[in-house]
Short mmCIF file of C-alpha atoms and ligand atoms in Angstrom, two decimals:
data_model
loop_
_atom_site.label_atom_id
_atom_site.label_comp_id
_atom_site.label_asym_id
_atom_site.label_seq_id
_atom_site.Cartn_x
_atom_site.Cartn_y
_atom_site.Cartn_z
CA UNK J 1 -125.97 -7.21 23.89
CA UNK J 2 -124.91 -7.06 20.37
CA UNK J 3 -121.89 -8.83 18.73
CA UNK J 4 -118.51 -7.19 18.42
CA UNK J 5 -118.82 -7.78 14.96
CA UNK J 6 -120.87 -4.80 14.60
CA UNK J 7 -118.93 -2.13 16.61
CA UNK J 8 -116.15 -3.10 13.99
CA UNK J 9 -118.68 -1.00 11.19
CA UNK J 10 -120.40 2.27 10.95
CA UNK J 11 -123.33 3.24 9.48
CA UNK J 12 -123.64 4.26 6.20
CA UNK J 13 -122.66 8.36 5.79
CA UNK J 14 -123.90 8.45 2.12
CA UNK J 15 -127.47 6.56 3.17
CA UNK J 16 -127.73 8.75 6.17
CA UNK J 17 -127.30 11.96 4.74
CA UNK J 18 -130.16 10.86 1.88
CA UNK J 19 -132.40 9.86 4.57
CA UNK J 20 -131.80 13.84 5.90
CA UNK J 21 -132.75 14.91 2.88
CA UNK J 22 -136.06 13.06 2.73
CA UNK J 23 -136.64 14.18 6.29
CA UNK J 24 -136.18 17.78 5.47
CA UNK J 25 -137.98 17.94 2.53
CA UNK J 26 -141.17 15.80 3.88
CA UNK J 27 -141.11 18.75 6.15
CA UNK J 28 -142.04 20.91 2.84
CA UNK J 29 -138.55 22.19 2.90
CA UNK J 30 -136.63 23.40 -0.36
CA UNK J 31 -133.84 21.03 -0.55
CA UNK J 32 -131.25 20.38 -2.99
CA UNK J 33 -130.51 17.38 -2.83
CA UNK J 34 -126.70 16.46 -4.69
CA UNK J 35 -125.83 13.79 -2.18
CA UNK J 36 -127.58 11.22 -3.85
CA UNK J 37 -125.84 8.30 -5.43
CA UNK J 38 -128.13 7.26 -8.29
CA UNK J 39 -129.08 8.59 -11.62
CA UNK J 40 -132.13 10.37 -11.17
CA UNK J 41 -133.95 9.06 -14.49
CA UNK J 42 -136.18 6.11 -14.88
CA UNK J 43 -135.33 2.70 -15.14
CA UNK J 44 -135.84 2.43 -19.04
CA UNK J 45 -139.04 1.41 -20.49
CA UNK J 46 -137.85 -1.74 -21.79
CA UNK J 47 -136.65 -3.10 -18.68
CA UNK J 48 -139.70 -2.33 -16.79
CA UNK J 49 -141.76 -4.14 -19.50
CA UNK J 50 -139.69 -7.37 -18.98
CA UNK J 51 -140.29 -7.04 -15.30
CA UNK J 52 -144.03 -7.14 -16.32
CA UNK J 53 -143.90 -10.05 -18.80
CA UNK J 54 -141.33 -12.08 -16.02
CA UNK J 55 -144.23 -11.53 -13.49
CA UNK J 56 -147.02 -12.79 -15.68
CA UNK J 57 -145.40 -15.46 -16.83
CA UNK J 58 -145.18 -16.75 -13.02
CA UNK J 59 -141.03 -16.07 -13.03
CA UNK J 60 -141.75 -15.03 -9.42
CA UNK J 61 -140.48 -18.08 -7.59
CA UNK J 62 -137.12 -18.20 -5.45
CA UNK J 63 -134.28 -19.14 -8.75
CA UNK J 64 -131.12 -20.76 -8.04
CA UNK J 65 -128.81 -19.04 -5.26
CA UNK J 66 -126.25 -17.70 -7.55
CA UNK J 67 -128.73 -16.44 -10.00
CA UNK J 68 -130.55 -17.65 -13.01
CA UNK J 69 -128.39 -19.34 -16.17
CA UNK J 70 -129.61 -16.76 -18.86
CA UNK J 71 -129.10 -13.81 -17.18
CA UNK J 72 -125.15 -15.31 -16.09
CA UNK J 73 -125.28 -15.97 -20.35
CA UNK J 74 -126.21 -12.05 -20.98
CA UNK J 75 -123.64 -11.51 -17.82
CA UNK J 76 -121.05 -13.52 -20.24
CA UNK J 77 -122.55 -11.52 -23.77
CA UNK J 78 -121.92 -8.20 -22.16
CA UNK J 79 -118.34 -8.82 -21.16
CA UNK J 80 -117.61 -9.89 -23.91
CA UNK J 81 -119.38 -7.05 -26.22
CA UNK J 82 -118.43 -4.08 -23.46
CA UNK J 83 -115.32 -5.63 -21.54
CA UNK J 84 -113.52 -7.55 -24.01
CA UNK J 85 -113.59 -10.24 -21.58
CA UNK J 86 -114.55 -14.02 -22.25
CA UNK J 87 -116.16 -16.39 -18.96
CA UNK J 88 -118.03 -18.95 -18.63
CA UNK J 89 -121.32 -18.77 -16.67
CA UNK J 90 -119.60 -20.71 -14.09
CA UNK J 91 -117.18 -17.78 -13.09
CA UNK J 92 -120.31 -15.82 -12.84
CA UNK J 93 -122.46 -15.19 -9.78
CA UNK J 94 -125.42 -12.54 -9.49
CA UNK J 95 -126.17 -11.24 -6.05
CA UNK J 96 -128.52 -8.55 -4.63
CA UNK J 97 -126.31 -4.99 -6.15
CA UNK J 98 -122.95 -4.51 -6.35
CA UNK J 99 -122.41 -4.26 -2.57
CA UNK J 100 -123.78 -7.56 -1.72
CA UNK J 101 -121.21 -8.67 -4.22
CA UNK J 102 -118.41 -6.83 -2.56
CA UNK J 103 -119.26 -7.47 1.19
CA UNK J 104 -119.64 -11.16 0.08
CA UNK J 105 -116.42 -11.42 -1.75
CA UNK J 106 -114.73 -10.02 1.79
CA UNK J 107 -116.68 -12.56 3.72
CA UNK J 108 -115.18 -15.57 1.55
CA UNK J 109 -111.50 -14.61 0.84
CA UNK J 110 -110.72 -12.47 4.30
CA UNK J 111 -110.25 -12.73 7.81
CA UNK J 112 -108.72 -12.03 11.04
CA UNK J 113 -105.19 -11.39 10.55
CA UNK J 114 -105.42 -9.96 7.25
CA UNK J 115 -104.82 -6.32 5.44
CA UNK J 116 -106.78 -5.03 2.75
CA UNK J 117 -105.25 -2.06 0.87
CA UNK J 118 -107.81 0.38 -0.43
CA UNK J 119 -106.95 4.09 -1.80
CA UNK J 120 -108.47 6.98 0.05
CA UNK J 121 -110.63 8.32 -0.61
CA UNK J 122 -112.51 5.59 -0.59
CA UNK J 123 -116.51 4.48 -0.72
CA UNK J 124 -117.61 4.57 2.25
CA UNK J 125 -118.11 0.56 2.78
CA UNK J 126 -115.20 -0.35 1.41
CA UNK J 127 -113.45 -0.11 4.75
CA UNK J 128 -116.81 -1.59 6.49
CA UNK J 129 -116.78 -4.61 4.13
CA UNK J 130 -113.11 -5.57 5.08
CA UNK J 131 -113.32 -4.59 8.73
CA UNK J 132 -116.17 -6.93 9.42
CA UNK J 133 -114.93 -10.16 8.37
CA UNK J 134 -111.60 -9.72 11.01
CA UNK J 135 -109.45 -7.70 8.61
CA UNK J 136 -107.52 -4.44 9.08
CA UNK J 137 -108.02 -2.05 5.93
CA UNK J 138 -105.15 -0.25 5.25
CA UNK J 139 -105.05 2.99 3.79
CA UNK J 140 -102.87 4.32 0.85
CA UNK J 141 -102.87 8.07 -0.18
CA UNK J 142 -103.62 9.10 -4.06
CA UNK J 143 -103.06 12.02 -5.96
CA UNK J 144 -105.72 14.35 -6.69
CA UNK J 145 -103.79 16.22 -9.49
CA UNK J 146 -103.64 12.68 -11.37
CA UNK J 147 -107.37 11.62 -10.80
CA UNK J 148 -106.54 10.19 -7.59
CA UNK J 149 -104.11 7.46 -8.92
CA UNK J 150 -102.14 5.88 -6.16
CA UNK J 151 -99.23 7.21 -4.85
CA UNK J 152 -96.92 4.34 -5.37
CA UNK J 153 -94.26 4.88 -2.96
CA UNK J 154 -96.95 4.75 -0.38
CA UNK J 155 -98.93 1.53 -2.06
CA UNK J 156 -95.54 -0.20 -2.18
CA UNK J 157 -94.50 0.58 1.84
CA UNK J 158 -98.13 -0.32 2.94
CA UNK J 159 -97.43 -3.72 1.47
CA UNK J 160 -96.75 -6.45 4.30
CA UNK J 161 -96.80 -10.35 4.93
CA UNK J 162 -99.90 -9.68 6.11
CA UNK J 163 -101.68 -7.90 2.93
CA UNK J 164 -104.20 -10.39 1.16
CA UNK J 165 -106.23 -7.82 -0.88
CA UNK J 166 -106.29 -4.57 -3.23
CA UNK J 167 -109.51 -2.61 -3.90
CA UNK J 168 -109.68 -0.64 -7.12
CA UNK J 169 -112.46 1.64 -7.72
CA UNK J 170 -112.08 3.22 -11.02
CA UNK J 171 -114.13 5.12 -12.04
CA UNK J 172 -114.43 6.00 -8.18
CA UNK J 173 -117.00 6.72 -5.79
CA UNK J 174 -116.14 9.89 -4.63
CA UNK J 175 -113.40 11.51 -6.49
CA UNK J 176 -114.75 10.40 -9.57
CA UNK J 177 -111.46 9.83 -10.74
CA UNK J 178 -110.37 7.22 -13.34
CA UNK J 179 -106.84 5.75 -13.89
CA UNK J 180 -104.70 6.01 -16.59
CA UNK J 181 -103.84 2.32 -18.41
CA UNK J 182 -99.90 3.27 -17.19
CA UNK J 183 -101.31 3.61 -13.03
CA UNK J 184 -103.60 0.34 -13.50
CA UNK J 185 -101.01 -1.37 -15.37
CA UNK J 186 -97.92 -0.42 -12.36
CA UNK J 187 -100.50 -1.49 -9.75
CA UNK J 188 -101.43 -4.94 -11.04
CA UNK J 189 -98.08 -5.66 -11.19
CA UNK J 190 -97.64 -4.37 -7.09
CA UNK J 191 -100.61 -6.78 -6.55
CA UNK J 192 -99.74 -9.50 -8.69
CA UNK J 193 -95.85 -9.45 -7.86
CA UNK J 194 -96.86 -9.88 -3.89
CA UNK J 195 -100.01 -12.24 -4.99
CA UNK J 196 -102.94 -10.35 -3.73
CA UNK J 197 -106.53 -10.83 -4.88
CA UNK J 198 -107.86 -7.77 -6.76
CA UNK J 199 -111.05 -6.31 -6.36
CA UNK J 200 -111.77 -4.50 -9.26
CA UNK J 201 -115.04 -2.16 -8.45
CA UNK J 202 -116.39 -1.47 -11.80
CA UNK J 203 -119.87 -0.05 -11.21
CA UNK J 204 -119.56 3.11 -12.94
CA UNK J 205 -117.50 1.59 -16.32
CA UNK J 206 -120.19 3.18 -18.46
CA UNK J 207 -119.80 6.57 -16.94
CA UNK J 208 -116.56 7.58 -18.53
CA UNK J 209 -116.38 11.09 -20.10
CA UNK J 210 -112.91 11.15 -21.73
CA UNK J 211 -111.34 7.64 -24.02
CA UNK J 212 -113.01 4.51 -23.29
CA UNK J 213 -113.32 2.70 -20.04
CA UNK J 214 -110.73 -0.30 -19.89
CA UNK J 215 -111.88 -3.64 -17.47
CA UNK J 216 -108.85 -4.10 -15.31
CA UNK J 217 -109.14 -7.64 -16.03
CA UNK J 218 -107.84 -7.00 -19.26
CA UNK J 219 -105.02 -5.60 -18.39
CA UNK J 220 -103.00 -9.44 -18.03
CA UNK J 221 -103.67 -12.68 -19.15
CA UNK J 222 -103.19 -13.91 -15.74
CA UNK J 223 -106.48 -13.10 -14.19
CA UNK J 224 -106.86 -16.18 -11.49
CA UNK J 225 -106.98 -13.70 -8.73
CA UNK J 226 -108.89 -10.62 -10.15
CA UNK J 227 -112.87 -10.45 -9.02
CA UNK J 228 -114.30 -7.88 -11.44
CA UNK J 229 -117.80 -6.38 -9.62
CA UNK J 230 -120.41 -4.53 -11.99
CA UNK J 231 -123.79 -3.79 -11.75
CA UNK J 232 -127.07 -2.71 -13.19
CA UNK J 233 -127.48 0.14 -11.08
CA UNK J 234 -125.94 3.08 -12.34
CA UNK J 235 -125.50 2.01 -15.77
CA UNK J 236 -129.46 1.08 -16.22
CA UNK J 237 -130.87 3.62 -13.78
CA UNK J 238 -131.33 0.19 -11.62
CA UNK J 239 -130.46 1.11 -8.14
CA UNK J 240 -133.69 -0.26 -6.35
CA UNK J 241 -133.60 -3.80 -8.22
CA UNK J 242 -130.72 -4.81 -6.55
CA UNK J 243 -128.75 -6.60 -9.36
CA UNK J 244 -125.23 -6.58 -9.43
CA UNK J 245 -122.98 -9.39 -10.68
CA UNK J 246 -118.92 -10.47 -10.16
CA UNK J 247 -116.83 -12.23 -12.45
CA UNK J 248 -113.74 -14.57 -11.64
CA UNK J 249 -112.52 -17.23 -10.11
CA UNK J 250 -114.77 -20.30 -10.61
CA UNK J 251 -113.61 -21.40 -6.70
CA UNK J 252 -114.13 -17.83 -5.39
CA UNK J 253 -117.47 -17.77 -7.59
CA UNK J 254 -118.56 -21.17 -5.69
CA UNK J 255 -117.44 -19.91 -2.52
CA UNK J 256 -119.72 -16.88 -2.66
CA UNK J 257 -122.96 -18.63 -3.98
CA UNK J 258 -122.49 -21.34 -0.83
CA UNK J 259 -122.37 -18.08 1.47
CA UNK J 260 -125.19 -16.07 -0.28
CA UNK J 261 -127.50 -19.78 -0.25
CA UNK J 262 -127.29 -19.47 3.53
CA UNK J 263 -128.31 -15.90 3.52
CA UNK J 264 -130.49 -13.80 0.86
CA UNK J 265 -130.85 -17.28 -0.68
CA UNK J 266 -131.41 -15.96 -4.52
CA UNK J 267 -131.28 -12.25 -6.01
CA UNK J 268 -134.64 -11.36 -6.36
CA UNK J 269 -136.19 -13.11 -9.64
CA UNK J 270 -137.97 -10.25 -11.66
CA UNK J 271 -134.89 -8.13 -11.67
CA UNK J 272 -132.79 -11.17 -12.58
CA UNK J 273 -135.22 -11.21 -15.63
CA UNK J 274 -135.46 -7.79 -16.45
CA UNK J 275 -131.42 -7.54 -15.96
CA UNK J 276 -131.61 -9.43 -19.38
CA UNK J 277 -133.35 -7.02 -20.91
CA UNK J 278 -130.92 -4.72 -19.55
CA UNK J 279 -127.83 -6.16 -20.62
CA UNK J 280 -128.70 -7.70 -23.89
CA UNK J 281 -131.59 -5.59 -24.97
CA UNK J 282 -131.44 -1.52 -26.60
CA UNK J 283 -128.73 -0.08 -24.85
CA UNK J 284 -128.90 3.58 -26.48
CA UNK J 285 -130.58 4.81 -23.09
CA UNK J 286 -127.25 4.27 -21.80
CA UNK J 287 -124.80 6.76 -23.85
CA UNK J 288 -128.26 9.06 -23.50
CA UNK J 289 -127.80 9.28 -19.78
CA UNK J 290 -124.25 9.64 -20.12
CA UNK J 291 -124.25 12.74 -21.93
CA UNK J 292 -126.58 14.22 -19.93
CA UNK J 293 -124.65 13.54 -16.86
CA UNK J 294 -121.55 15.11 -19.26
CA UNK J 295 -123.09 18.22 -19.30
CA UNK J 296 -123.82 18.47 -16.20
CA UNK J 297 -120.92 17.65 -15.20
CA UNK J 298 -119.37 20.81 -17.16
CA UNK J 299 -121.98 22.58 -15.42
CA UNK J 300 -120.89 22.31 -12.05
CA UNK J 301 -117.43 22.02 -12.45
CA UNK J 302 -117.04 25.40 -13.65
CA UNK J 303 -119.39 26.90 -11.28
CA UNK J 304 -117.70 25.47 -8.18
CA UNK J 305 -114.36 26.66 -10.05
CA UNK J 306 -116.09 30.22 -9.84
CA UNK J 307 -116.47 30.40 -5.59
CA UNK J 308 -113.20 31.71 -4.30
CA UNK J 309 -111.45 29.04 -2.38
CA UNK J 310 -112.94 26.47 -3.73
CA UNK J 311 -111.02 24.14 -5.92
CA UNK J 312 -112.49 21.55 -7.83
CA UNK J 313 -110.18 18.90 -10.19
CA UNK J 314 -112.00 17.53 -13.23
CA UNK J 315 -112.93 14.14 -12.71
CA UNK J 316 -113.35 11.92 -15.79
CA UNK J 317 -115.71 9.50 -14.51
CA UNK J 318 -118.91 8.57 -12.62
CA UNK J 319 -121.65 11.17 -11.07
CA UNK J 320 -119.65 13.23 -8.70
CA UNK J 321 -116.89 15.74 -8.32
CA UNK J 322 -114.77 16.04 -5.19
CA UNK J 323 -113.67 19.75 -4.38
CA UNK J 324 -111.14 21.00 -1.97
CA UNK J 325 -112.84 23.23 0.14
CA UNK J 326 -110.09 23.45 2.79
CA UNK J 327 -109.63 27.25 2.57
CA UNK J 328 -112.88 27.69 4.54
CA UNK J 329 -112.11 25.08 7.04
CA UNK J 330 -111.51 27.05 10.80
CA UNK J 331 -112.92 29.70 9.52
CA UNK J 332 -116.21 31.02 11.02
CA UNK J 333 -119.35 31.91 9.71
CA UNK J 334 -121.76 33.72 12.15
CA UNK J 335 -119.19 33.50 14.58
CA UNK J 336 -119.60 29.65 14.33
CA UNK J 337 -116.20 27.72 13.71
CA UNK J 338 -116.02 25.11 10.43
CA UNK J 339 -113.39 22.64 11.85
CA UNK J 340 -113.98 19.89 9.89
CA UNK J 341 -115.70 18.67 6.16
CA UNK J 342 -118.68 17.20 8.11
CA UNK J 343 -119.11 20.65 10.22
CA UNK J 344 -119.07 22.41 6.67
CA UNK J 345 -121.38 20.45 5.13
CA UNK J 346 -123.96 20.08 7.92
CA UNK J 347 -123.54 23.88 7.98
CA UNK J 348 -124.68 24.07 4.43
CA UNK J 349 -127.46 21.85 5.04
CA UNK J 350 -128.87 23.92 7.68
CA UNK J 351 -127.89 26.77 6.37
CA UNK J 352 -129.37 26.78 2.58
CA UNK J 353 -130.67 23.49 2.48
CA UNK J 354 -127.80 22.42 0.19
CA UNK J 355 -127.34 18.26 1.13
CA UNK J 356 -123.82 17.01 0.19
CA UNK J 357 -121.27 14.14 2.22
CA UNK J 358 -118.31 15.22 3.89
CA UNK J 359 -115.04 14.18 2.75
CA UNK J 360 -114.53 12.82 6.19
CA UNK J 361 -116.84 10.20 5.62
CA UNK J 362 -114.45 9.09 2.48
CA UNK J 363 -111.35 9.94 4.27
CA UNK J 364 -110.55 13.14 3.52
CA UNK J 365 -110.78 15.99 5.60
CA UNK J 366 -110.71 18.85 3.28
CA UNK J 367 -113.13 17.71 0.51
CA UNK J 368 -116.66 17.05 0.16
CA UNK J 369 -118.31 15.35 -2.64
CA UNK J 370 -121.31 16.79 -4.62
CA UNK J 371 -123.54 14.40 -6.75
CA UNK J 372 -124.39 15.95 -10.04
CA UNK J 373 -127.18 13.02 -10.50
CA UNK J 374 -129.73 15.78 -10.59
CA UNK J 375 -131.26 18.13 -12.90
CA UNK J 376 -129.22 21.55 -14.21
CA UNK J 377 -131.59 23.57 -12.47
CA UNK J 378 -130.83 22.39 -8.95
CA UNK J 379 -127.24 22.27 -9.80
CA UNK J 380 -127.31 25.78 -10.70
CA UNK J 381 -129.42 27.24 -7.54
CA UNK J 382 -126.66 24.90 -5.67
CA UNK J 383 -123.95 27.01 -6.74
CA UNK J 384 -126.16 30.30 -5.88
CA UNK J 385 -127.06 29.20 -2.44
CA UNK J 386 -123.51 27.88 -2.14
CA UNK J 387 -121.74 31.01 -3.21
CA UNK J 388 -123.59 32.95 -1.17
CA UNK J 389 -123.27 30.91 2.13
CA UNK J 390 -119.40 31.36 1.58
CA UNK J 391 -119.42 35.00 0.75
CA UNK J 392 -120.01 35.25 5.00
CA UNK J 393 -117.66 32.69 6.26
CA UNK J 394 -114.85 35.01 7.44
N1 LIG R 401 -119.43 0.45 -5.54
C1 LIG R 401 -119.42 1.78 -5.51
C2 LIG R 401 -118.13 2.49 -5.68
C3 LIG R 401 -120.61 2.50 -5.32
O1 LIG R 401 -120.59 3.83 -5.33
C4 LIG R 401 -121.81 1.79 -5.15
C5 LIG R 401 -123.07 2.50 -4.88
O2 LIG R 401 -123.12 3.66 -4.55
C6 LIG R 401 -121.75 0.39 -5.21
C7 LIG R 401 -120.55 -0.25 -5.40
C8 LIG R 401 -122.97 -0.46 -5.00
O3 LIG R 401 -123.98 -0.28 -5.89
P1 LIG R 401 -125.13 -1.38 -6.02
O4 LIG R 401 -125.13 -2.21 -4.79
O5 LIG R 401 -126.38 -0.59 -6.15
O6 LIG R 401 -124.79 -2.18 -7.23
#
C-alpha cells in the first residue's frame, strides 16, 4: 500500500521513547524522565511577549515561503555578532526547526546513487534524512577518547566516486562531543579536497562548556559548498515553535525555499516574529541556561563515574553524556539476559522507571545516552535508582 520510500526510514527512537515516558507517567507513574531532548525551562519572557504583540498586530497570515525579511536580517545580525560570519538575507532560508532544514537540504542536493558520510554515533535522522531521498549513508567510526572526532583513516577509506555529502554535528547529538579546531580543520580539507557539500549541524553552538564554540564555516574562505543549520530551539528554550534557519549557498538556499513552497508553504508566522526577539533581543537567558545545564552536567558525570562498570567520557558540549555501559551487556539480571543497549535500557525503564535511548538507536551498541535537560533532583534519584538496578545484574 504504502511507498517504498517509507520502508527506506524508521521511526524516530528519541520521539518514541518520550512518548513512553508520557505514557507511563499519565499512568501516575514516578518517572525520570532524561531522554528528553529539550531544555526543560521556559521559552523566555521576552519572546513570548513578541509572540503576543505579532498576534495582535494581525502578523498571523501565511509570510513568504522562505520566511519573513527581518527575521533573515536578525538571521544575518546574529551570525555576524555570534558566528563571525557575514550573508546576505538571500543565502538565508527559515524553515519549520532545524530538522525541516536538514531533511530539506537532503531532498535538494541528494539522490539515488549517492553516499552521505556521517560519524557514528550519529542523531538518529541523520541517516533517515539521507536514506529517503535515494542515498546510501555511510558510516565512519570516531573516537570517544577525543570527543568523538573522526577517525581519519576510516573517513578517508569511506571516501568514493560516489560520496556527495559530509554531516558534521558538533556539538553532537548524542555524544555530546565537540571537535577540536585541528579535527574540523583536517576534515574540511577531506571534504573540500574530494568536493563534497558540508552539512554543518550547529544546533547546540551555544551549549559549549569549555573555549568558545567555532562555526565551521569559518574555518575557510571558500565556503560555496558549506550549509550551516542552527536553530532557536535549544538555544532559546524554543523547541515547540519550530524555527530553525540554514545559511549558504544562495542556489542551494533557492532550491530549498522552491521545495518547502510546495510543502509546509511558510514557517509558521508568530514564531518567525518572536524568533526576532530571540535573536536580536536580551540574550542573557542564554549563558543563564547554560550554566545551569554546566552544573548539571558535573552532576551526573561524576555520579555515573561512581557505578562500577560504567564509564562515562566528559563531553564538552550540548545536553547529554554518552556512557559505555558495555560491562553489563550479557550479563543477567533476575536471570534475564541484557544483550543489547536497547534491552538495557528498556530494562531500566521497567525496572525503576529510569527513561533513557539506547546507543543502538545512534549506532552504538555499548552506550546509551542520558539527557541532563532536567532538574538536579531527578538527576540525582537517577543515579540512585540506577546504581541500585546494577548492583543485581550479575
Ligand atoms: N540536529 C540535532 C543534532 C538535534 O539533536 C536536533 C533535535 O534534537 C535537531 C537538529 C533538530 O532540532 P529542531 O528541529 O528543533 O531545530
Amino acid at each position: 500500500m504504502f511507498s517504498k520510500r517509507l520502508d527506506r526510514i524508521q521511526p524516530s527512537a528519541t520521539l518514541a521513547m518520550t512518548a513512553k515516558a508520557a505514557e507511563l507517567k499519565s499512568q501516575g507513574i514516578d518517572v525520570l524522565n532524561l531522554s528528553v531532548g529539550e531544555p526543560d525551562f521556559n521559552t523566555p519572557s521576552n519572546i513570548i511577549k513578541a509572540a503576543k504583540i505579532a498576534m495582535d498586530n494581525g502578523c498571523t497570515k501565511y509570510t513568504p515561503g522562505s520566511g519573513i525579511l527581518p527575521l533573515k536580517k536578525a538571521v544575518c545580525n546574529k551570525l555576524a555578532r555570534d558566528n563571525n560570519l557575514l550573508y546576505d538575507p538571500e543565502n538565508i532560508i527559515i524553515s519549520c526547526g532545524g530538522k525541516h532544514a536538514l531533511y530539506n537540504a537532503c531532498q535538494v542536493l541528494f539522490e539515488s546513487g549517492d553516499e552521505v558520510i556521517i560519524f557514528s554515533p550519529y542523531w538518529v535522522s541523520f541517516p533517515d534524512f539521507v536514506s529517503v531521498t535515494g542515498a546510501t549513508p555511510i558510516f565512519v567510526n570516531s573516537r570517544p577518547e577525543n570527543q568523538y572526532e573522526p577517525d581519519f583513516n576510516d573517513l578517508k577509506s569511506k571516501i568514493s566516486s560516489k560520496t556527495k555529502g559530509i554531516i558534521i554535528n558538533s556539538p553532537s547529538n548524542p555524544t555530546g562531543g565537540v571537535w577540536s579546531d585541528k579535527a574540523i580543520i583536517q576534515t574540511l580539507e577531506i571534504a573540500q579536497k574530494n568536493d563534497l557539500w558540508i552539512f554543518s549541524d550547529e544546533c547546540y553552538e551555544q551549549l559549549v562548556y569549555q573555549g568558545k564554540f567555532k562555526s565551521i564555516a569559518t574555518f575557510t574562505n571558500n565556503r560555496d559548498k558549506i550549509l550551516t543549520f542552527q536553530s532557536c530551539s535549544k538555544t532559546y528554550a524554543m523547541t515547540g515553535w519550530r524555527i530553525g534557519y540554514t545559511t549558504g549557498n544562495q542556489a542551494v538556499i533557492k532550491a530549498m525555499s522552491k521545495l518547502q513552497g510546495q510543502s509546509t508553504s511558510c514557517p509558521n508566522s508568530i514564531a518567525q516574529y518572536a524568533a526576532i526577539e530571540a535573536l536580536n533581543g536580551d540574550q542573557s537567558q542564554v549563558s543563564k541556561m547554560a550554566n545551569i545545564f554546566n552544573k548539571r552536567r558535573k552532576l551526573i558525570i561524576d555520579g555515573l563515574n561512581k557505578i562500577n562498570g560504567v564509564i562515562c567520557d566528559t563531553p564538552n558540549g550540548a545536553f547529554y553524556v554518552f556512557p559505555d555501559i558495555s560491562y553489563y551487556l550479557n550479563k543477567k539480571y533476575k536471570g534475564q539476559i541484557i544483550s543489547s543497549s536497547s534491552d538495557f535500557s528498556l530494562l531500566l525503564l521497567s525496572e525503576t522507571h529510569i527513561v533513557t535511548v539506547a546507543g543502538d538507536a545512534f549506532g552504538s551498541a555499548n552506550n546509551i545516552r542520558f539527557s541532563y535537560a532536567t532538574s538536579e533532583q531527578i538527576i540525582s534519584e537517577m543515579l540512585v535508582r540506577l546504581s541500585d538496578f546494577l548492583a543485581l545484574v550479575k
